[in-house]
């Protein structure tokens, strides 16, 4: 029996800003109701696994990092970057069988965003963006709204200047403001009425820190606007 | 929450309160296997229980007061309460730590109580240390005469085995699973192996993944205050609760491939096999998936 045996679509979904996932840390992430652990070793790229240890189902987002291994908080079972169990502390002299393996998922870092693909095939590509020298983090927000509602809200939002919106993929959106600002939004469907939004901006000649602070405030206002009801009946926080 | 239809789960005496919870002349309302009940206390030593339906009292339930807890049953033919002689020894201190709510299946709680391998990671520098993590082989048996699971010859290094301990030691444990909802251990915190501390956990399953745990103890300790002993026990239990409420799924999976055991889990494997053989479905994952 597999605990998570639903068939997942072959697509990449942004689940965090790469800059926010510190080295030697593990975090819970939910994608379409599925619980995932997003972790990074003391060096190297972030990884996304199912949020359960194969031993006793403990959430690996509670785990701790030693070197480039993730260790379960419950019994210290130690998993290497490929997901294989390397050590079982209760039996220090035992070489763990190869069959003990965390459930790993395709993970990529691109445009300053961490992407995950839950499908087994992984033939799809991370959404292509216009050629840019680089992307800088703005911020992540969680919204009480569905992903389609968030997409509508991004397109309808008043940015205070002319805006052109395009969708390079199902869960991604580019907004061009003026001549040299390109905002990129990656949408993370969390549940039916909850969506994560991870926002980066292109590099430009403008002083970076005040620019990103201004854009981060705009993203918070965008969230408030969408949650205030861009149409439809909004569930109150109590009922969530 | 609807009462369970599982005839196996129903036929047990189950803890549903402790004296400190029910004032004399008063009552406390709680839930047992999905059934609302009222536990009342007309006189200091007399407890009563009854089914509660839409605020009205229904069928009276039998009650026993034992091991510092109040027990009742919804079943017609419940398995008797276990015999625990230590609670009758006159010089022991009987201490009830109250109850702690835990949102998980009752069997996850029993299994955690039976587990030594987590001591170094969950109870770091108290019941275990990261430098001494090995679980040496021990004996597990299903004692068919009493239909209990016993784990004997268990030994584990403990930096601070109890409130009475004065330094690190190899602690001897004996575990005893007395029903799907009750477990106890004996541990030698003293030099006299005939005077082991007896620590119980009686689980009150309110729902399939909502429980209350009662932890009465019969100790040999004439040094520490009751408050200090309770504080020690609650510290340990709250460390366990972080784990217990974050296992996925919360319900207990019994399919052999669902979770991978190792040698140290021989107690857990025996416990799960026992649950499967008795055909219990309340709080079990596979039924929910079917």
PDB file of N, CA and C in Angstrom, chain A residues 56, chain B residues 111 114 140 261 264-273:
ATOM      1  N   UNK A  56       7.926   5.236  10.251  1.00  0.00           N
ATOM      2  CA  UNK A  56       6.720   5.337  11.063  1.00  0.00           C
ATOM      3  C   UNK A  56       5.875   6.547  10.687  1.00  0.00           C
TER       4      UNK A  56
ATOM      5  N   UNK B 111       2.066   2.329  20.598  1.00  0.00           N
ATOM      6  CA  UNK B 111       3.305   1.929  19.935  1.00  0.00           C
ATOM      7  C   UNK B 111       4.475   2.827  20.338  1.00  0.00           C
ATOM      8  N   UNK B 114       5.750   1.900  23.666  1.00  0.00           N
ATOM      9  CA  UNK B 114       6.461   0.623  23.621  1.00  0.00           C
ATOM     10  C   UNK B 114       7.840   0.753  22.973  1.00  0.00           C
ATOM     11  N   UNK B 140      10.186 -10.506  22.857  1.00  0.00           N
ATOM     12  CA  UNK B 140       8.778 -10.112  22.720  1.00  0.00           C
ATOM     13  C   UNK B 140       7.947 -11.370  22.665  1.00  0.00           C
ATOM     14  N   UNK B 261       9.481  -1.559   9.204  1.00  0.00           N
ATOM     15  CA  UNK B 261      10.082  -1.724  10.533  1.00  0.00           C
ATOM     16  C   UNK B 261      11.532  -2.183  10.451  1.00  0.00           C
ATOM     17  N   UNK B 264      14.541  -3.181  15.877  1.00  0.00           N
ATOM     18  CA  UNK B 264      14.109  -2.550  17.124  1.00  0.00           C
ATOM     19  C   UNK B 264      12.591  -2.460  17.233  1.00  0.00           C
ATOM     20  N   UNK B 265      11.904  -2.663  16.101  1.00  0.00           N
ATOM     21  CA  UNK B 265      10.446  -2.522  16.072  1.00  0.00           C
ATOM     22  C   UNK B 265       9.727  -3.841  16.276  1.00  0.00           C
ATOM     23  N   UNK B 266      10.406  -4.840  16.793  1.00  0.00           N
ATOM     24  CA  UNK B 266       9.773  -6.154  16.930  1.00  0.00           C
ATOM     25  C   UNK B 266       8.530  -6.058  17.823  1.00  0.00           C
ATOM     26  N   UNK B 267       8.549  -5.176  18.807  1.00  0.00           N
ATOM     27  CA  UNK B 267       7.373  -4.983  19.655  1.00  0.00           C
ATOM     28  C   UNK B 267       6.213  -4.400  18.862  1.00  0.00           C
ATOM     29  N   UNK B 268       6.516  -3.403  18.071  1.00  0.00           N
ATOM     30  CA  UNK B 268       5.502  -2.768  17.236  1.00  0.00           C
ATOM     31  C   UNK B 268       4.930  -3.757  16.224  1.00  0.00           C
ATOM     32  N   UNK B 269       5.798  -4.572  15.640  1.00  0.00           N
ATOM     33  CA  UNK B 269       5.337  -5.557  14.657  1.00  0.00           C
ATOM     34  C   UNK B 269       4.382  -6.552  15.325  1.00  0.00           C
ATOM     35  N   UNK B 270       4.735  -6.989  16.516  1.00  0.00           N
ATOM     36  CA  UNK B 270       3.885  -7.934  17.248  1.00  0.00           C
ATOM     37  C   UNK B 270       2.556  -7.284  17.622  1.00  0.00           C
ATOM     38  N   UNK B 271       2.631  -6.034  18.046  1.00  0.00           N
ATOM     39  CA  UNK B 271       1.414  -5.297  18.411  1.00  0.00           C
ATOM     40  C   UNK B 271       0.484  -5.152  17.208  1.00  0.00           C
ATOM     41  N   UNK B 272       1.052  -4.771  16.060  1.00  0.00           N
ATOM     42  CA  UNK B 272       0.216  -4.593  14.861  1.00  0.00           C
ATOM     43  C   UNK B 272      -0.410  -5.916  14.420  1.00  0.00           C
ATOM     44  N   UNK B 273       0.372  -6.994  14.518  1.00  0.00           N
ATOM     45  CA  UNK B 273      -0.162  -8.312  14.136  1.00  0.00           C
ATOM     46  C   UNK B 273      -1.327  -8.684  15.067  1.00  0.00           C
TER      47      UNK B 273
END
